[in-house]
PDB file of C-alpha atoms in Angstrom:
ATOM      1  CA  ALA A   1     106.046 109.752  90.884  1.00 70.00           C
ATOM      2  CA  VAL A   2     109.719 110.147  91.760  1.00 65.00           C
ATOM      3  CA  ARG A   3     112.063 107.893  89.785  1.00 60.00           C
ATOM      4  CA  CYS A   4     115.021 106.773  91.902  1.00 70.00           C
ATOM      5  CA  ALA A   5     118.442 105.976  90.467  1.00 67.00           C
ATOM      6  CA  GLY A   6     121.035 104.012  92.391  1.00 58.00           C
ATOM      7  CA  GLY A   7     123.696 105.995  94.187  1.00 52.00           C
ATOM      8  CA  GLY A   8     126.810 105.287  96.198  1.00 51.00           C
ATOM      9  CA  ALA A   9     128.698 107.210  98.818  1.00 47.00           C
ATOM     10  CA  GLN A  10     130.272 110.452  97.704  1.00 47.00           C
ATOM     11  CA  GLY A  11     133.370 111.939  99.234  1.00 47.00           C
ATOM     12  CA  ASP A  12     133.011 114.997 101.466  1.00 51.00           C
ATOM     13  CA  GLY A  13     136.621 115.727 102.330  1.00 48.00           C
ATOM     14  CA  GLY A  14     136.292 114.230 105.792  1.00 52.00           C
ATOM     15  CA  SER A  15     134.106 117.067 107.084  1.00 63.00           C
ATOM     16  CA  ARG A  16     131.234 114.748 107.983  1.00 70.00           C
ATOM     17  CA  PRO A  17     131.012 111.459 109.869  1.00 73.00           C
ATOM     18  CA  ALA A  18     131.353 108.385 107.672  1.00 77.00           C
ATOM     19  CA  PRO A  19     128.028 106.884 106.562  1.00 78.00           C
ATOM     20  CA  LEU A  20     126.932 103.788 108.427  1.00 78.00           C
ATOM     21  CA  ALA A  21     126.968 100.411 106.686  1.00 70.00           C
ATOM     22  CA  PHE A  22     124.186  97.819 106.521  1.00 75.00           C
ATOM     23  CA  SER A  23     125.237  95.078 104.140  1.00 73.00           C
ATOM     24  CA  ASP A  24     122.005  93.083 104.461  1.00 74.00           C
ATOM     25  CA  LEU A  25     120.232  95.619 102.233  1.00 78.00           C
ATOM     26  CA  GLY A  26     121.850  94.290  99.056  1.00 73.00           C
ATOM     27  CA  ALA A  27     121.528  90.650 100.049  1.00 76.00           C
ATOM     28  CA  THR A  28     117.786  90.486 100.698  1.00 85.00           C
ATOM     29  CA  ALA A  29     115.141  89.130  98.317  1.00 91.00           C
ATOM     30  CA  PHE A  30     112.925  91.802  96.778  1.00 92.00           C
ATOM     31  CA  ASP A  31     109.596  90.385  97.956  1.00 93.00           C
ATOM     32  CA  LYS A  32     107.327  90.563 101.003  1.00 94.00           C
ATOM     33  CA  GLU A  33     109.221  87.900 102.928  1.00 95.00           C
ATOM     34  CA  GLY A  34     112.507  89.640 102.218  1.00 94.00           C
ATOM     35  CA  ALA A  35     111.096  92.958 103.368  1.00 95.00           C
ATOM     36  CA  VAL A  36     109.774  91.510 106.626  1.00 96.00           C
ATOM     37  CA  SER A  37     113.094  89.797 107.378  1.00 95.00           C
ATOM     38  CA  LEU A  38     115.223  92.832 106.494  1.00 94.00           C
ATOM     39  CA  TYR A  39     113.241  95.559 108.194  1.00 95.00           C
ATOM     40  CA  ASP A  40     112.436  93.584 111.330  1.00 97.00           C
ATOM     41  CA  ARG A  41     116.204  93.204 111.842  1.00 94.00           C
ATOM     42  CA  TRP A  42     117.001  96.798 110.864  1.00 95.00           C
ATOM     43  CA  ALA A  43     114.207  98.647 112.641  1.00 97.00           C
ATOM     44  CA  GLU A  44     116.058  99.953 115.684  1.00 96.00           C
ATOM     45  CA  THR A  45     118.928 101.491 113.691  1.00 95.00           C
ATOM     46  CA  TYR A  46     117.153 102.233 110.393  1.00 95.00           C
ATOM     47  CA  ASP A  47     116.572 105.960 110.938  1.00 96.00           C
ATOM     48  CA  GLU A  48     120.166 106.596 111.999  1.00 95.00           C
ATOM     49  CA  THR A  49     121.521 104.651 109.018  1.00 94.00           C
ATOM     50  CA  LEU A  50     119.308 106.319 106.406  1.00 94.00           C
ATOM     51  CA  ARG A  51     120.054 109.788 107.715  1.00 93.00           C
ATOM     52  CA  SER A  52     123.768 109.054 107.408  1.00 94.00           C
ATOM     53  CA  TRP A  53     123.091 108.180 103.735  1.00 93.00           C
ATOM     54  CA  ASP A  54     121.364 111.532 103.053  1.00 94.00           C
ATOM     55  CA  TYR A  55     118.168 109.711 102.062  1.00 94.00           C
ATOM     56  CA  PRO A  56     116.167 112.412 100.211  1.00 95.00           C
ATOM     57  CA  ALA A  57     113.057 110.514  99.064  1.00 96.00           C
ATOM     58  CA  PRO A  58     110.803 111.131 102.108  1.00 97.00           C
ATOM     59  CA  ARG A  59     111.352 114.891 101.942  1.00 96.00           C
ATOM     60  CA  ARG A  60     110.996 115.039  98.149  1.00 96.00           C
ATOM     61  CA  THR A  61     107.745 113.074  98.233  1.00 97.00           C
ATOM     62  CA  ALA A  62     106.282 115.179 101.029  1.00 98.00           C
ATOM     63  CA  GLU A  63     107.234 118.385  99.216  1.00 96.00           C
ATOM     64  CA  LEU A  64     105.586 117.198  95.997  1.00 96.00           C
ATOM     65  CA  LEU A  65     102.380 116.339  97.820  1.00 97.00           C
ATOM     66  CA  ARG A  66     102.388 119.758  99.479  1.00 96.00           C
ATOM     67  CA  THR A  67     103.012 121.521  96.176  1.00 95.00           C
ATOM     68  CA  PHE A  68     100.208 119.767  94.329  1.00 94.00           C
ATOM     69  CA  ALA A  69      97.801 119.952  97.266  1.00 94.00           C
ATOM     70  CA  ASP A  70      98.283 123.717  97.423  1.00 92.00           C
ATOM     71  CA  ALA A  71      98.279 124.358  93.678  1.00 87.00           C
ATOM     72  CA  ALA A  72      95.532 126.734  92.601  1.00 61.00           C
ATOM     73  CA  ALA A  73      92.620 124.902  91.018  1.00 59.00           C
ATOM     74  CA  PRO A  74      91.223 126.205  87.717  1.00 58.00           C
ATOM     75  CA  ASP A  75      88.341 128.632  88.133  1.00 61.00           C
ATOM     76  CA  THR A  76      85.641 126.361  86.780  1.00 63.00           C
ATOM     77  CA  GLY A  77      82.904 127.362  89.189  1.00 67.00           C
ATOM     78  CA  ARG A  78      82.846 123.817  90.532  1.00 74.00           C
ATOM     79  CA  PRO A  79      83.786 122.895  94.115  1.00 84.00           C
ATOM     80  CA  VAL A  80      87.235 121.512  94.896  1.00 88.00           C
ATOM     81  CA  PRO A  81      87.091 117.679  94.725  1.00 93.00           C
ATOM     82  CA  ARG A  82      86.547 116.071  98.104  1.00 94.00           C
ATOM     83  CA  GLY A  83      89.883 114.272  98.242  1.00 96.00           C
ATOM     84  CA  LEU A  84      91.919 117.373  97.400  1.00 94.00           C
ATOM     85  CA  ALA A  85      89.951 119.527  99.840  1.00 94.00           C
ATOM     86  CA  ALA A  86      90.505 116.911 102.556  1.00 96.00           C
ATOM     87  CA  LEU A  87      94.235 116.808 101.840  1.00 96.00           C
ATOM     88  CA  ARG A  88      94.376 120.569 102.311  1.00 94.00           C
ATOM     89  CA  ASP A  89      92.350 120.742 105.511  1.00 95.00           C
ATOM     90  CA  GLY A  90      93.178 117.368 107.064  1.00 96.00           C
ATOM     91  CA  SER A  91      89.562 116.225 107.281  1.00 97.00           C
ATOM     92  CA  LEU A  92      90.558 112.837 105.832  1.00 98.00           C
ATOM     93  CA  PRO A  93      93.824 111.079 106.637  1.00 98.00           C
ATOM     94  CA  LEU A  94      96.801 110.640 104.336  1.00 98.00           C
ATOM     95  CA  LEU A  95      97.988 107.029 104.064  1.00 98.00           C
ATOM     96  CA  ASP A  96     101.717 106.335 104.325  1.00 98.00           C
ATOM     97  CA  ALA A  97     101.814 102.965 102.549  1.00 98.00           C
ATOM     98  CA  GLY A  98     104.921 101.186 103.804  1.00 98.00           C
ATOM     99  CA  CYS A  99     105.557 103.694 106.576  1.00 98.00           C
ATOM    100  CA  GLY A 100     108.330 101.634 108.177  1.00 98.00           C
ATOM    101  CA  THR A 101     109.866 103.328 111.209  1.00 98.00           C
ATOM    102  CA  GLY A 102     108.262 106.652 110.328  1.00 98.00           C
ATOM    103  CA  LEU A 103     110.926 108.537 108.372  1.00 97.00           C
ATOM    104  CA  SER A 104     108.420 109.411 105.682  1.00 97.00           C
ATOM    105  CA  GLY A 105     105.838 110.248 108.332  1.00 98.00           C
ATOM    106  CA  ASP A 106     108.285 112.706 109.881  1.00 98.00           C
ATOM    107  CA  ALA A 107     108.717 114.376 106.472  1.00 98.00           C
ATOM    108  CA  LEU A 108     104.965 114.456 105.804  1.00 98.00           C
ATOM    109  CA  ARG A 109     104.313 116.037 109.170  1.00 98.00           C
ATOM    110  CA  ALA A 110     107.052 118.625 108.537  1.00 98.00           C
ATOM    111  CA  ALA A 111     105.268 119.457 105.256  1.00 98.00           C
ATOM    112  CA  GLY A 112     102.063 120.171 107.160  1.00 97.00           C
ATOM    113  CA  PHE A 113     100.219 116.839 106.871  1.00 98.00           C
ATOM    114  CA  THR A 114      99.201 115.965 110.420  1.00 97.00           C
ATOM    115  CA  ASN A 115      96.367 113.464 109.901  1.00 98.00           C
ATOM    116  CA  LEU A 116      98.407 110.361 109.064  1.00 98.00           C
ATOM    117  CA  VAL A 117      97.706 106.620 108.983  1.00 98.00           C
ATOM    118  CA  GLY A 118     100.446 104.094 108.257  1.00 98.00           C
ATOM    119  CA  THR A 119     100.724 100.514 107.050  1.00 98.00           C
ATOM    120  CA  ASP A 120     103.739  98.228 106.876  1.00 98.00           C
ATOM    121  CA  VAL A 121     104.635  94.524 106.714  1.00 97.00           C
ATOM    122  CA  SER A 122     107.340  94.810 109.422  1.00 98.00           C
ATOM    123  CA  GLN A 123     105.955  94.664 112.945  1.00 98.00           C
ATOM    124  CA  GLN A 124     109.287  95.707 114.437  1.00 98.00           C
ATOM    125  CA  SER A 125     109.305  98.814 112.251  1.00 98.00           C
ATOM    126  CA  LEU A 126     105.740  99.653 113.273  1.00 98.00           C
ATOM    127  CA  ASP A 127     106.759  99.335 116.938  1.00 98.00           C
ATOM    128  CA  VAL A 128     109.527 101.898 116.408  1.00 98.00           C
ATOM    129  CA  CYS A 129     107.151 104.119 114.445  1.00 98.00           C
ATOM    130  CA  ARG A 130     104.493 104.004 117.143  1.00 98.00           C
ATOM    131  CA  ARG A 131     106.919 105.410 119.711  1.00 97.00           C
ATOM    132  CA  LYS A 132     107.223 108.617 117.664  1.00 96.00           C
ATOM    133  CA  GLY A 133     103.536 109.469 118.045  1.00 97.00           C
ATOM    134  CA  VAL A 134     103.309 110.856 114.481  1.00 97.00           C
ATOM    135  CA  PHE A 135     100.513 108.590 113.193  1.00 98.00           C
ATOM    136  CA  ALA A 136      96.893 108.482 114.288  1.00 98.00           C
ATOM    137  CA  ALA A 137      96.797 104.742 113.537  1.00 98.00           C
ATOM    138  CA  LEU A 138      99.184 102.033 112.336  1.00 98.00           C
ATOM    139  CA  HIS A 139      98.270  98.730 110.671  1.00 98.00           C
ATOM    140  CA  LEU A 140     100.219  95.591 109.807  1.00 97.00           C
ATOM    141  CA  ALA A 141      99.166  95.195 106.166  1.00 96.00           C
ATOM    142  CA  ASP A 142     100.421  93.857 102.846  1.00 94.00           C
ATOM    143  CA  LEU A 143     100.149  96.124  99.797  1.00 96.00           C
ATOM    144  CA  GLU A 144      99.795  93.139  97.455  1.00 94.00           C
ATOM    145  CA  GLY A 145      96.606  92.018  99.177  1.00 90.00           C
ATOM    146  CA  ALA A 146      97.744  88.505 100.071  1.00 88.00           C
ATOM    147  CA  ALA A 147      95.434  88.600 103.090  1.00 86.00           C
ATOM    148  CA  GLY A 148      92.668  90.524 101.317  1.00 91.00           C
ATOM    149  CA  PRO A 149      91.929  94.204 100.716  1.00 95.00           C
ATOM    150  CA  LEU A 150      93.434  96.946 102.849  1.00 97.00           C
ATOM    151  CA  PRO A 151      91.432  97.394 106.082  1.00 96.00           C
ATOM    152  CA  PHE A 152      89.907 100.691 105.010  1.00 98.00           C
ATOM    153  CA  ALA A 153      86.587 101.819 103.581  1.00 98.00           C
ATOM    154  CA  ASP A 154      86.151 103.194 100.070  1.00 98.00           C
ATOM    155  CA  ASP A 155      86.921 106.916  99.642  1.00 98.00           C
ATOM    156  CA  SER A 156      88.227 107.179 103.209  1.00 98.00           C
ATOM    157  CA  PHE A 157      91.627 108.810 102.525  1.00 98.00           C
ATOM    158  CA  ALA A 158      92.753 112.115 101.055  1.00 98.00           C
ATOM    159  CA  GLY A 159      95.837 110.580  99.455  1.00 98.00           C
ATOM    160  CA  VAL A 160      98.636 108.046  99.557  1.00 98.00           C
ATOM    161  CA  ALA A 161     102.396 108.442  99.957  1.00 98.00           C
ATOM    162  CA  CYS A 162     104.597 105.419  99.251  1.00 98.00           C
ATOM    163  CA  VAL A 163     108.342 105.965  99.669  1.00 97.00           C
ATOM    164  CA  GLY A 164     111.055 103.373  99.117  1.00 95.00           C
ATOM    165  CA  VAL A 165     108.604 100.483  99.145  1.00 97.00           C
ATOM    166  CA  LEU A 166     107.724  99.350  95.624  1.00 97.00           C
ATOM    167  CA  SER A 167     110.962  97.409  95.085  1.00 94.00           C
ATOM    168  CA  TYR A 168     109.330  94.726  97.242  1.00 95.00           C
ATOM    169  CA  VAL A 169     105.969  94.773  95.428  1.00 97.00           C
ATOM    170  CA  HIS A 170     105.175  92.651  92.365  1.00 97.00           C
ATOM    171  CA  ARG A 171     101.364  92.740  92.131  1.00 97.00           C
ATOM    172  CA  PHE A 172     101.020  96.374  91.152  1.00 98.00           C
ATOM    173  CA  ASP A 173      97.545  95.722  89.809  1.00 97.00           C
ATOM    174  CA  ARG A 174      96.414  94.944  93.338  1.00 97.00           C
ATOM    175  CA  ALA A 175      98.376  97.684  95.072  1.00 98.00           C
ATOM    176  CA  PHE A 176      97.364 100.499  92.722  1.00 98.00           C
ATOM    177  CA  SER A 177      93.721  99.449  92.504  1.00 97.00           C
ATOM    178  CA  GLU A 178      93.476  99.408  96.299  1.00 98.00           C
ATOM    179  CA  TRP A 179      94.900 102.911  96.494  1.00 98.00           C
ATOM    180  CA  CYS A 180      92.319 104.101  93.992  1.00 98.00           C
ATOM    181  CA  ARG A 181      89.550 102.402  95.972  1.00 98.00           C
ATOM    182  CA  ILE A 182      90.378 104.020  99.306  1.00 98.00           C
ATOM    183  CA  ILE A 183      91.174 107.545  98.061  1.00 98.00           C
ATOM    184  CA  ALA A 184      88.325 110.044  97.809  1.00 98.00           C
ATOM    185  CA  PRO A 185      87.812 111.639  94.369  1.00 96.00           C
ATOM    186  CA  GLY A 186      90.440 114.271  93.657  1.00 95.00           C
ATOM    187  CA  GLY A 187      92.932 112.905  96.177  1.00 97.00           C
ATOM    188  CA  LEU A 188      96.631 112.569  95.380  1.00 97.00           C
ATOM    189  CA  VAL A 189      99.087 109.650  95.174  1.00 98.00           C
ATOM    190  CA  ALA A 190     102.863 110.134  95.333  1.00 97.00           C
ATOM    191  CA  PHE A 191     105.245 107.196  95.126  1.00 98.00           C
ATOM    192  CA  THR A 192     108.885 106.413  94.401  1.00 97.00           C
ATOM    193  CA  HIS A 193     110.210 103.576  92.284  1.00 97.00           C
ATOM    194  CA  ARG A 194     113.517 102.521  90.751  1.00 95.00           C
ATOM    195  CA  ASP A 195     113.912 104.107  87.348  1.00 95.00           C
ATOM    196  CA  ILE A 196     115.216 100.976  85.605  1.00 95.00           C
ATOM    197  CA  TRP A 197     112.261  98.937  86.879  1.00 96.00           C
ATOM    198  CA  TRP A 198     109.707 101.611  86.012  1.00 97.00           C
ATOM    199  CA  ASP A 199     111.180 102.279  82.568  1.00 96.00           C
ATOM    200  CA  GLY A 200     111.421  98.537  81.905  1.00 97.00           C
ATOM    201  CA  ASN A 201     107.794  97.967  83.006  1.00 98.00           C
ATOM    202  CA  VAL A 202     109.037  95.248  85.349  1.00 98.00           C
ATOM    203  CA  ASP A 203     106.140  93.225  86.792  1.00 98.00           C
ATOM    204  CA  GLY A 204     103.802  95.300  84.636  1.00 98.00           C
ATOM    205  CA  VAL A 205     104.122  98.400  86.836  1.00 98.00           C
ATOM    206  CA  GLN A 206     103.352 100.818  83.995  1.00 98.00           C
ATOM    207  CA  ASP A 207     100.529  98.612  82.698  1.00 98.00           C
ATOM    208  CA  ALA A 208      98.954  98.604  86.165  1.00 98.00           C
ATOM    209  CA  ALA A 209      99.317 102.368  86.436  1.00 98.00           C
ATOM    210  CA  ARG A 210      97.677 102.936  83.046  1.00 97.00           C
ATOM    211  CA  ALA A 211      94.764 100.668  84.022  1.00 97.00           C
ATOM    212  CA  CYS A 212      93.862 102.773  87.065  1.00 96.00           C
ATOM    213  CA  PRO A 213      91.315 105.624  86.965  1.00 95.00           C
ATOM    214  CA  TRP A 214      93.817 108.342  87.835  1.00 96.00           C
ATOM    215  CA  GLU A 215      95.748 111.002  85.922  1.00 94.00           C
ATOM    216  CA  GLN A 216      99.511 111.478  86.019  1.00 95.00           C
ATOM    217  CA  CYS A 217     100.390 114.948  87.304  1.00 93.00           C
ATOM    218  CA  TYR A 218     104.166 114.662  87.497  1.00 95.00           C
ATOM    219  CA  MET A 219     107.100 112.318  86.990  1.00 95.00           C
ATOM    220  CA  SER A 220     110.622 113.253  88.003  1.00 94.00           C
ATOM    221  CA  GLU A 221     113.826 112.661  86.156  1.00 93.00           C
ATOM    222  CA  PRO A 222     115.959 109.965  87.841  1.00 93.00           C
ATOM    223  CA  GLU A 223     117.240 111.223  91.193  1.00 91.00           C
ATOM    224  CA  ASP A 224     119.900 109.900  93.579  1.00 90.00           C
ATOM    225  CA  TYR A 225     118.225 107.508  95.977  1.00 86.00           C
ATOM    226  CA  LEU A 226     120.854 106.776  98.625  1.00 85.00           C
ATOM    227  CA  PRO A 227     123.677 109.217  97.827  1.00 86.00           C
ATOM    228  CA  ARG A 228     126.020 108.191 100.660  1.00 87.00           C
ATOM    229  CA  ASN A 229     125.232 104.488 100.908  1.00 83.00           C
ATOM    230  CA  PRO A 230     128.679 102.900 101.296  1.00 80.00           C
TER     231      PRO A 230
END
């Protein structure tokens, strides 16, 4: 997991264009309805805005997945677990949970993950994402399971990436258990979350994580989330 600390714009001596502003971000409710409203309105200019803010989380998450996917397994004489093997060779897809307009998908593809499936609650964002042609399939889906389980079979994914999404999730028990259900044994999960909400166990996020049948491989120190957000 990557813990994200808040960050504001930093001066650069005028050598770079000024970061773009989008004031609705701080005025939107942190729930599913807020996410749908915000990202449907923002979809067409989201990529341009986030790049102007030096948004590092998609790249960091993709790099971590690549690092752990490629890490040498202990020489135990046993085969590599199916999920990890599939993440390495692309035989099962990687789920981008909350893929939005595809910024994280772009980073995952740049890191060598080419078999990608995405879900999001914003139809307008999915429409923008679809035009990029990065994902094999895209689904309008809610991570909290309000409409039922994710539309995927058990053990059908090599891993999950979830970047900049969990601020809008409150039922972590549902979200995390669904990820564990759909990932093949040995697969990887990488997600970002706000450090103050993780450390404070807000909405039971740490409790839900501890209840899942997975092992923590890594947790970052707090990192700047939106360094040039004005």
